[in-house]
Amino acid sequence: MKKQNVRTLSLIVCTFTYLLVGAAVFDALESESEKKTRQELLKEEKEIKDKYNITTEDYEKLEKNIRKSIPHKAGIQWKFAGAFYFATTVITTIGYGHSTPKTVGGKIFCMLYALAGIPMTLVMFQSIGERLNTFVTFMLKHVKKCFKMKHRDVSQTNLIMVGLNMCGIVLTAGSAAFCYYENWNYLDSFYYCFITLTTIGFGDFVALQKEKALETKPNYVAFSLIFILFGLAVLSANMNLLVLRFLTMNTEDERREEIEAAVAARGAVRLEGDVIMANGNVVSGTTPVQENPEYSDMTSVCSCSCYNLRSKAQKSHHRYSAKRTPGKISHLLPMNSVSKVREELYNSSEDTNSILHYQYLSRKRASI
């Protein structure tokens, strides 16, 4: 089995195994907490109904009203600042879900907008990542030159290490900023930054949703947008190195196989027709051998192309490639036409050794 197929099967098995392990871990960590939270919410719901004498229908209406009003607590969502923030989450595939279009025209335009915007954004971030890697390569070469290092070439490992450090700086700095602006603890801020820059976008933590920040804090709005775009560019540069490294492994294996085949072909001898190998084995052509072959004047014991004795019809045989150069062929019989052999045998019929020689020649040719 080829290495490419083995690698693909291994990736499939590893991915499904990773999913099973992740499901088991999340089940162990979150299931008990979910049960406790559900019981507490049901208990609180019952207390509110008993305290204010609210029916189940009225409570459900109140609950729906509260859910729908959550996005509006942060102020107007669909003015230019809020709409720009929403458009950013659409084309970057973050999709927090904090605000969604409600009109028919808004839903249709959102689908068309995403259909054109997502590929364009992916190409843009890919291009930015390549330019950023080029800039990092240029800077690393100059740094190595300043330190007078012997090896000044920049490897992919160097770029990956620099990219990981840049991602760490962006995440930690962004977490500190959102911890200050949103009054989150540092873990929640780091969690929000990671979920945002990996475009997972659960929506449980969303920036710019407190104290009408979209209307009253333009500096914070600008910072949030710059953080998202710059962070995605840095992450794309790093992912470009990591993912493309694994994607090009199949291509490298195929190229290596082609090079090995080319090197082997250089030392091979291409022969036409039946091939007598160095070890004495005979490889026959695709045309089946007849039991009683008819010998023609242009046929020889060794029907190789080096003697140029084959007819035009016989030259259409497939070619064979010998893995190694055949050895000496001095053991083969000399090339003489069959007619001449017959004449010599008939003229010297008294010579019994010639007749035996002709019979040996016939058996040799029939075996080929």
GROMACS .gro file of C-alpha atoms in nm:
model
  368
    1MET     CA    1   0.000   0.000   0.000
    2LYS     CA    2   0.126   0.347  -0.087
    3LYS     CA    3   0.237   0.587   0.182
    4GLN     CA    4  -0.029   0.838   0.074
    5ASN     CA    5  -0.310   0.585   0.130
    6VAL     CA    6  -0.166   0.477   0.463
    7ARG     CA    7  -0.141   0.841   0.576
    8THR     CA    8  -0.500   0.913   0.470
    9LEU     CA    9  -0.638   0.610   0.652
   10SER     CA   10  -0.432   0.698   0.958
   11LEU     CA   11  -0.571   1.052   0.958
   12ILE     CA   12  -0.928   0.923   0.933
   13VAL     CA   13  -0.877   0.679   1.220
   14CYS     CA   14  -0.702   0.941   1.433
   15THR     CA   15  -0.978   1.198   1.369
   16PHE     CA   16  -1.259   0.964   1.471
   17THR     CA   17  -1.059   0.848   1.771
   18TYR     CA   18  -1.004   1.212   1.866
   19LEU     CA   19  -1.379   1.274   1.841
   20LEU     CA   20  -1.456   0.977   2.065
   21VAL     CA   21  -1.202   1.089   2.324
   22GLY     CA   22  -1.336   1.446   2.314
   23ALA     CA   23  -1.695   1.328   2.358
   24ALA     CA   24  -1.597   1.113   2.656
   25VAL     CA   25  -1.407   1.398   2.824
   26PHE     CA   26  -1.685   1.655   2.770
   27ASP     CA   27  -1.939   1.405   2.900
   28ALA     CA   28  -1.736   1.354   3.215
   29LEU     CA   29  -1.678   1.727   3.270
   30GLU     CA   30  -2.010   1.885   3.173
   31SER     CA   31  -2.293   1.635   3.224
   32GLU     CA   32  -2.316   1.665   3.604
   33SER     CA   33  -2.292   2.043   3.591
   34GLU     CA   34  -2.571   2.052   3.333
   35LYS     CA   35  -2.800   1.847   3.556
   36LYS     CA   36  -2.738   2.069   3.857
   37THR     CA   37  -2.793   2.387   3.656
   38ARG     CA   38  -3.117   2.253   3.512
   39GLN     CA   39  -3.250   2.161   3.856
   40GLU     CA   40  -3.162   2.503   3.993
   41LEU     CA   41  -3.335   2.680   3.704
   42LEU     CA   42  -3.649   2.471   3.742
   43LYS     CA   43  -3.652   2.540   4.115
   44GLU     CA   44  -3.614   2.914   4.056
   45GLU     CA   45  -3.888   2.908   3.791
   46LYS     CA   46  -4.127   2.741   4.036
   47GLU     CA   47  -4.047   2.995   4.307
   48ILE     CA   48  -4.117   3.286   4.071
   49LYS     CA   49  -4.450   3.135   3.962
   50ASP     CA   50  -4.558   3.076   4.323
   51LYS     CA   51  -4.440   3.419   4.440
   52TYR     CA   52  -4.608   3.625   4.168
   53ASN     CA   53  -4.889   3.381   4.090
   54ILE     CA   54  -4.792   3.351   3.722
   55THR     CA   55  -4.938   3.085   3.502
   56THR     CA   56  -4.720   2.863   3.285
   57GLU     CA   57  -4.837   3.037   2.967
   58ASP     CA   58  -4.757   3.381   3.103
   59TYR     CA   59  -4.420   3.265   3.221
   60GLU     CA   60  -4.333   3.126   2.875
   61LYS     CA   61  -4.432   3.457   2.715
   62LEU     CA   62  -4.213   3.643   2.964
   63GLU     CA   63  -3.926   3.405   2.896
   64LYS     CA   64  -3.952   3.457   2.518
   65ASN     CA   65  -3.962   3.831   2.563
   66ILE     CA   66  -3.648   3.825   2.775
   67ARG     CA   67  -3.461   3.611   2.521
   68LYS     CA   68  -3.553   3.837   2.232
   69SER     CA   69  -3.460   4.152   2.421
   70ILE     CA   70  -3.109   4.032   2.513
   71PRO     CA   71  -2.940   4.169   2.196
   72HIS     CA   72  -3.113   4.504   2.238
   73LYS     CA   73  -2.973   4.549   2.588
   74ALA     CA   74  -2.644   4.652   2.431
   75GLY     CA   75  -2.808   4.926   2.228
   76ILE     CA   76  -2.905   4.947   1.865
   77GLN     CA   77  -2.747   4.659   1.676
   78TRP     CA   78  -2.821   4.753   1.316
   79LYS     CA   79  -2.680   5.102   1.286
   80PHE     CA   80  -2.358   5.132   1.087
   81ALA     CA   81  -2.121   5.036   1.371
   82GLY     CA   82  -2.326   4.735   1.475
   83ALA     CA   83  -2.391   4.634   1.113
   84PHE     CA   84  -2.018   4.653   1.035
   85TYR     CA   85  -1.945   4.434   1.337
   86PHE     CA   86  -2.207   4.184   1.221
   87ALA     CA   87  -2.072   4.182   0.864
   88THR     CA   88  -1.724   4.111   1.003
   89THR     CA   89  -1.852   3.810   1.194
   90VAL     CA   90  -2.027   3.684   0.878
   91ILE     CA   91  -1.740   3.693   0.627
   92THR     CA   92  -1.487   3.567   0.884
   93THR     CA   93  -1.721   3.272   0.964
   94ILE     CA   94  -1.714   3.356   1.336
   95GLY     CA   95  -2.092   3.384   1.361
   96TYR     CA   96  -2.151   3.467   1.727
   97GLY     CA   97  -2.528   3.462   1.684
   98HIS     CA   98  -2.575   3.757   1.918
   99SER     CA   99  -2.779   3.934   1.651
  100THR     CA  100  -2.936   3.788   1.339
  101PRO     CA  101  -3.140   3.934   1.053
  102LYS     CA  102  -3.514   3.909   1.107
  103THR     CA  103  -3.653   4.047   0.780
  104VAL     CA  104  -3.688   3.842   0.461
  105GLY     CA  105  -3.468   4.081   0.268
  106GLY     CA  106  -3.204   4.071   0.541
  107LYS     CA  107  -3.191   3.691   0.543
  108ILE     CA  108  -3.162   3.667   0.163
  109PHE     CA  109  -2.894   3.937   0.147
  110CYS     CA  110  -2.703   3.769   0.433
  111MET     CA  111  -2.681   3.443   0.236
  112LEU     CA  112  -2.570   3.614  -0.083
  113TYR     CA  113  -2.328   3.836   0.108
  114ALA     CA  114  -2.170   3.537   0.281
  115LEU     CA  115  -2.155   3.339  -0.045
  116ALA     CA  116  -1.931   3.602  -0.203
  117GLY     CA  117  -1.758   3.735   0.107
  118ILE     CA  118  -1.633   3.415   0.271
  119PRO     CA  119  -1.415   3.294  -0.023
  120MET     CA  120  -1.282   3.646  -0.075
  121THR     CA  121  -1.192   3.675   0.293
  122LEU     CA  122  -1.021   3.336   0.298
  123VAL     CA  123  -0.810   3.429  -0.003
  124MET     CA  124  -0.726   3.765   0.157
  125PHE     CA  125  -0.611   3.608   0.483
  126GLN     CA  126  -0.416   3.346   0.288
  127SER     CA  127  -0.236   3.620   0.095
  128ILE     CA  128  -0.171   3.820   0.412
  129GLY     CA  129  -0.033   3.511   0.580
  130GLU     CA  130   0.207   3.448   0.293
  131ARG     CA  131   0.327   3.811   0.297
  132LEU     CA  132   0.369   3.796   0.673
  133ASN     CA  133   0.575   3.478   0.645
  134THR     CA  134   0.790   3.645   0.378
  135PHE     CA  135   0.848   3.943   0.607
  136VAL     CA  136   0.936   3.715   0.900
  137THR     CA  137   1.180   3.524   0.678
  138PHE     CA  138   1.345   3.851   0.576
  139MET     CA  139   1.377   3.965   0.937
  140LEU     CA  140   1.515   3.631   1.056
  141LYS     CA  141   1.783   3.634   0.787
  142HIS     CA  142   1.897   3.980   0.895
  143VAL     CA  143   1.892   3.880   1.263
  144LYS     CA  144   2.109   3.576   1.188
  145LYS     CA  145   2.337   3.797   0.982
  146CYS     CA  146   2.371   4.046   1.269
  147PHE     CA  147   2.464   3.765   1.508
  148LYS     CA  148   2.706   3.626   1.244
  149MET     CA  149   2.553   3.283   1.249
  150LYS     CA  150   2.690   3.020   1.011
  151HIS     CA  151   2.355   2.887   0.896
  152ARG     CA  152   2.149   3.183   0.778
  153ASP     CA  153   1.881   2.989   0.596
  154VAL     CA  154   1.532   3.014   0.748
  155SER     CA  155   1.355   2.681   0.778
  156GLN     CA  156   0.986   2.610   0.819
  157THR     CA  157   1.053   2.518   1.180
  158ASN     CA  158   1.185   2.870   1.245
  159LEU     CA  159   0.877   3.024   1.087
  160ILE     CA  160   0.643   2.798   1.284
  161MET     CA  161   0.813   2.888   1.613
  162VAL     CA  162   0.790   3.260   1.535
  163GLY     CA  163   0.427   3.219   1.432
  164LEU     CA  164   0.337   3.036   1.752
  165ASN     CA  165   0.501   3.310   1.958
  166MET     CA  166   0.309   3.578   1.768
  167CYS     CA  167  -0.018   3.392   1.824
  168GLY     CA  168   0.059   3.367   2.193
  169ILE     CA  169   0.131   3.741   2.214
  170VAL     CA  170  -0.193   3.830   2.034
  171LEU     CA  171  -0.401   3.602   2.257
  172THR     CA  172  -0.249   3.718   2.585
  173ALA     CA  173  -0.260   4.088   2.493
  174GLY     CA  174  -0.617   4.064   2.363
  175SER     CA  175  -0.725   3.876   2.675
  176ALA     CA  176  -0.587   4.149   2.898
  177ALA     CA  177  -0.766   4.418   2.696
  178PHE     CA  178  -1.105   4.246   2.700
  179CYS     CA  179  -1.061   4.165   3.066
  180TYR     CA  180  -1.036   4.542   3.124
  181TYR     CA  181  -1.318   4.653   2.893
  182GLU     CA  182  -1.571   4.376   2.961
  183ASN     CA  183  -1.493   4.311   3.330
  184TRP     CA  184  -1.441   3.941   3.259
  185ASN     CA  185  -1.193   3.728   3.447
  186TYR     CA  186  -0.876   3.649   3.256
  187LEU     CA  187  -0.975   3.288   3.179
  188ASP     CA  188  -1.304   3.396   3.023
  189SER     CA  189  -1.125   3.666   2.823
  190PHE     CA  190  -0.867   3.419   2.695
  191TYR     CA  191  -1.146   3.175   2.614
  192TYR     CA  192  -1.330   3.445   2.416
  193CYS     CA  193  -1.016   3.540   2.220
  194PHE     CA  194  -0.938   3.179   2.135
  195ILE     CA  195  -1.295   3.097   2.028
  196THR     CA  196  -1.303   3.415   1.818
  197LEU     CA  197  -0.970   3.374   1.638
  198THR     CA  198  -1.033   3.008   1.563
  199THR     CA  199  -1.370   3.120   1.412
  200ILE     CA  200  -1.564   2.879   1.634
  201GLY     CA  201  -1.782   3.160   1.767
  202PHE     CA  202  -2.006   2.995   2.023
  203GLY     CA  203  -2.160   3.327   2.121
  204ASP     CA  204  -2.162   3.266   2.496
  205PHE     CA  205  -1.912   3.552   2.531
  206VAL     CA  206  -1.950   3.844   2.288
  207ALA     CA  207  -1.773   4.177   2.310
  208LEU     CA  208  -1.943   4.515   2.262
  209GLN     CA  209  -2.267   4.401   2.425
  210LYS     CA  210  -2.260   4.607   2.745
  211GLU     CA  211  -2.342   4.968   2.827
  212LYS     CA  212  -2.432   5.054   2.467
  213ALA     CA  213  -2.068   5.013   2.367
  214LEU     CA  214  -2.151   5.018   1.995
  215GLU     CA  215  -2.280   5.374   2.028
  216THR     CA  216  -2.076   5.527   2.309
  217LYS     CA  217  -1.731   5.364   2.276
  218PRO     CA  218  -1.598   5.407   1.922
  219ASN     CA  219  -1.239   5.344   2.033
  220TYR     CA  220  -1.337   5.010   2.182
  221VAL     CA  221  -1.530   4.920   1.867
  222ALA     CA  222  -1.224   5.000   1.652
  223PHE     CA  223  -0.998   4.797   1.883
  224SER     CA  224  -1.231   4.494   1.867
  225LEU     CA  225  -1.242   4.499   1.487
  226ILE     CA  226  -0.866   4.543   1.455
  227PHE     CA  227  -0.808   4.263   1.702
  228ILE     CA  228  -1.030   4.025   1.505
  229LEU     CA  229  -0.877   4.108   1.165
  230PHE     CA  230  -0.514   4.122   1.279
  231GLY     CA  231  -0.548   3.813   1.496
  232LEU     CA  232  -0.702   3.615   1.211
  233ALA     CA  233  -0.417   3.726   0.981
  234VAL     CA  234  -0.152   3.609   1.228
  235LEU     CA  235  -0.334   3.282   1.288
  236SER     CA  236  -0.373   3.230   0.913
  237ALA     CA  237   0.001   3.277   0.863
  238ASN     CA  238   0.074   3.010   1.121
  239MET     CA  239  -0.196   2.771   1.003
  240ASN     CA  240  -0.069   2.819   0.649
  241LEU     CA  241   0.264   2.672   0.754
  242LEU     CA  242   0.120   2.391   0.964
  243VAL     CA  243  -0.158   2.274   0.735
  244LEU     CA  244   0.028   2.309   0.406
  245ARG     CA  245   0.317   2.114   0.553
  246PHE     CA  246   0.092   1.811   0.600
  247LEU     CA  247  -0.092   1.865   0.272
  248THR     CA  248   0.232   1.864   0.071
  249MET     CA  249   0.358   1.540   0.224
  250ASN     CA  250   0.166   1.335  -0.034
  251THR     CA  251   0.312   1.546  -0.314
  252GLU     CA  252   0.663   1.499  -0.177
  253ASP     CA  253   0.616   1.121  -0.160
  254GLU     CA  254   0.493   1.111  -0.519
  255ARG     CA  255   0.784   1.325  -0.633
  256ARG     CA  256   1.027   1.099  -0.448
  257GLU     CA  257   0.881   0.794  -0.617
  258GLU     CA  258   0.913   0.961  -0.958
  259ILE     CA  259   1.278   1.046  -0.890
  260GLU     CA  260   1.353   0.689  -0.780
  261ALA     CA  261   1.184   0.554  -1.093
  262ALA     CA  262   1.383   0.795  -1.311
  263VAL     CA  263   1.709   0.691  -1.146
  264ALA     CA  264   1.623   0.325  -1.194
  265ALA     CA  265   1.534   0.389  -1.559
  266ARG     CA  266   1.874   0.539  -1.629
  267GLY     CA  267   2.048   0.209  -1.564
  268ALA     CA  268   1.786   0.002  -1.743
  269VAL     CA  269   1.828  -0.153  -2.089
  270ARG     CA  270   1.525  -0.133  -2.314
  271LEU     CA  271   1.488  -0.432  -2.544
  272GLU     CA  272   1.228  -0.534  -2.798
  273GLY     CA  273   1.068  -0.876  -2.827
  274ASP     CA  274   1.189  -1.173  -2.627
  275VAL     CA  275   1.451  -1.085  -2.368
  276ILE     CA  276   1.723  -1.319  -2.242
  277MET     CA  277   1.826  -1.194  -1.898
  278ALA     CA  278   2.173  -1.221  -1.746
  279ASN     CA  279   2.071  -1.518  -1.535
  280GLY     CA  280   1.955  -1.708  -1.843
  281ASN     CA  281   1.579  -1.657  -1.785
  282VAL     CA  282   1.371  -1.577  -2.094
  283VAL     CA  283   1.088  -1.321  -2.081
  284SER     CA  284   0.840  -1.374  -2.364
  285GLY     CA  285   0.636  -1.104  -2.539
  286THR     CA  286   0.261  -1.055  -2.529
  287THR     CA  287   0.214  -1.269  -2.841
  288PRO     CA  288   0.170  -1.633  -2.732
  289VAL     CA  289   0.438  -1.878  -2.845
  290GLN     CA  290   0.320  -2.131  -3.102
  291GLU     CA  291   0.377  -2.496  -3.040
  292ASN     CA  292   0.519  -2.556  -3.390
  293PRO     CA  293   0.671  -2.225  -3.494
  294GLU     CA  294   0.759  -2.166  -3.854
  295TYR     CA  295   1.113  -2.049  -3.893
  296SER     CA  296   1.183  -1.775  -4.141
  297ASP     CA  297   1.508  -1.669  -4.288
  298MET     CA  298   1.509  -1.347  -4.085
  299THR     CA  299   1.466  -1.512  -3.745
  300SER     CA  300   1.748  -1.581  -3.506
  301VAL     CA  301   1.798  -1.752  -3.176
  302CYS     CA  302   1.822  -1.414  -2.997
  303SER     CA  303   1.547  -1.195  -3.141
  304CYS     CA  304   1.684  -0.876  -2.987
  305SER     CA  305   1.660  -0.548  -3.170
  306CYS     CA  306   2.037  -0.508  -3.167
  307TYR     CA  307   2.066  -0.737  -3.470
  308ASN     CA  308   1.802  -0.548  -3.676
  309LEU     CA  309   1.673  -0.877  -3.818
  310ARG     CA  310   1.308  -0.853  -3.718
  311SER     CA  311   1.037  -0.784  -3.971
  312LYS     CA  312   0.815  -0.474  -3.955
  313ALA     CA  313   0.525  -0.675  -3.820
  314GLN     CA  314   0.737  -0.814  -3.539
  315LYS     CA  315   0.859  -0.467  -3.439
  316SER     CA  316   0.521  -0.387  -3.284
  317HIS     CA  317   0.597  -0.599  -2.975
  318HIS     CA  318   0.593  -0.429  -2.635
  319ARG     CA  319   0.920  -0.316  -2.493
  320TYR     CA  320   1.073  -0.457  -2.180
  321SER     CA  321   1.282  -0.285  -1.916
  322ALA     CA  322   1.560  -0.482  -1.753
  323LYS     CA  323   1.630  -0.382  -1.397
  324ARG     CA  324   2.001  -0.445  -1.446
  325THR     CA  325   2.233  -0.460  -1.743
  326PRO     CA  326   2.252  -0.814  -1.887
  327GLY     CA  327   2.582  -0.994  -1.859
  328LYS     CA  328   2.789  -1.135  -2.135
  329ILE     CA  329   2.597  -1.313  -2.412
  330SER     CA  330   2.891  -1.498  -2.561
  331HIS     CA  331   2.715  -1.823  -2.477
  332LEU     CA  332   2.455  -1.752  -2.747
  333LEU     CA  333   2.487  -1.910  -3.089
  334PRO     CA  334   2.624  -1.703  -3.378
  335MET     CA  335   2.366  -1.532  -3.598
  336ASN     CA  336   2.322  -1.725  -3.925
  337SER     CA  337   2.013  -1.741  -4.136
  338VAL     CA  338   1.818  -2.066  -4.130
  339SER     CA  339   1.842  -2.109  -4.508
  340LYS     CA  340   2.222  -2.107  -4.496
  341VAL     CA  341   2.217  -2.359  -4.216
  342ARG     CA  342   1.989  -2.584  -4.412
  343GLU     CA  343   2.212  -2.562  -4.722
  344GLU     CA  344   2.518  -2.647  -4.519
  345LEU     CA  345   2.342  -2.938  -4.356
  346TYR     CA  346   2.216  -3.076  -4.689
  347ASN     CA  347   2.551  -3.028  -4.861
  348SER     CA  348   2.735  -3.201  -4.579
  349SER     CA  349   2.479  -3.472  -4.508
  350GLU     CA  350   2.759  -3.717  -4.442
  351ASP     CA  351   2.871  -3.507  -4.148
  352THR     CA  352   2.665  -3.639  -3.853
  353ASN     CA  353   2.794  -3.369  -3.620
  354SER     CA  354   2.625  -3.100  -3.834
  355ILE     CA  355   2.290  -3.281  -3.812
  356LEU     CA  356   2.314  -3.300  -3.436
  357HIS     CA  357   2.405  -2.935  -3.433
  358TYR     CA  358   2.090  -2.849  -3.638
  359GLN     CA  359   1.869  -3.053  -3.403
  360TYR     CA  360   2.015  -2.872  -3.103
  361LEU     CA  361   1.948  -2.541  -3.275
  362SER     CA  362   1.586  -2.638  -3.345
  363ARG     CA  363   1.524  -2.735  -2.982
  364LYS     CA  364   1.680  -2.410  -2.865
  365ARG     CA  365   1.456  -2.203  -3.091
  366ALA     CA  366   1.142  -2.396  -2.997
  367SER     CA  367   1.208  -2.333  -2.628
  368ILE     CA  368   1.223  -1.957  -2.695
   0.00000   0.00000   0.00000
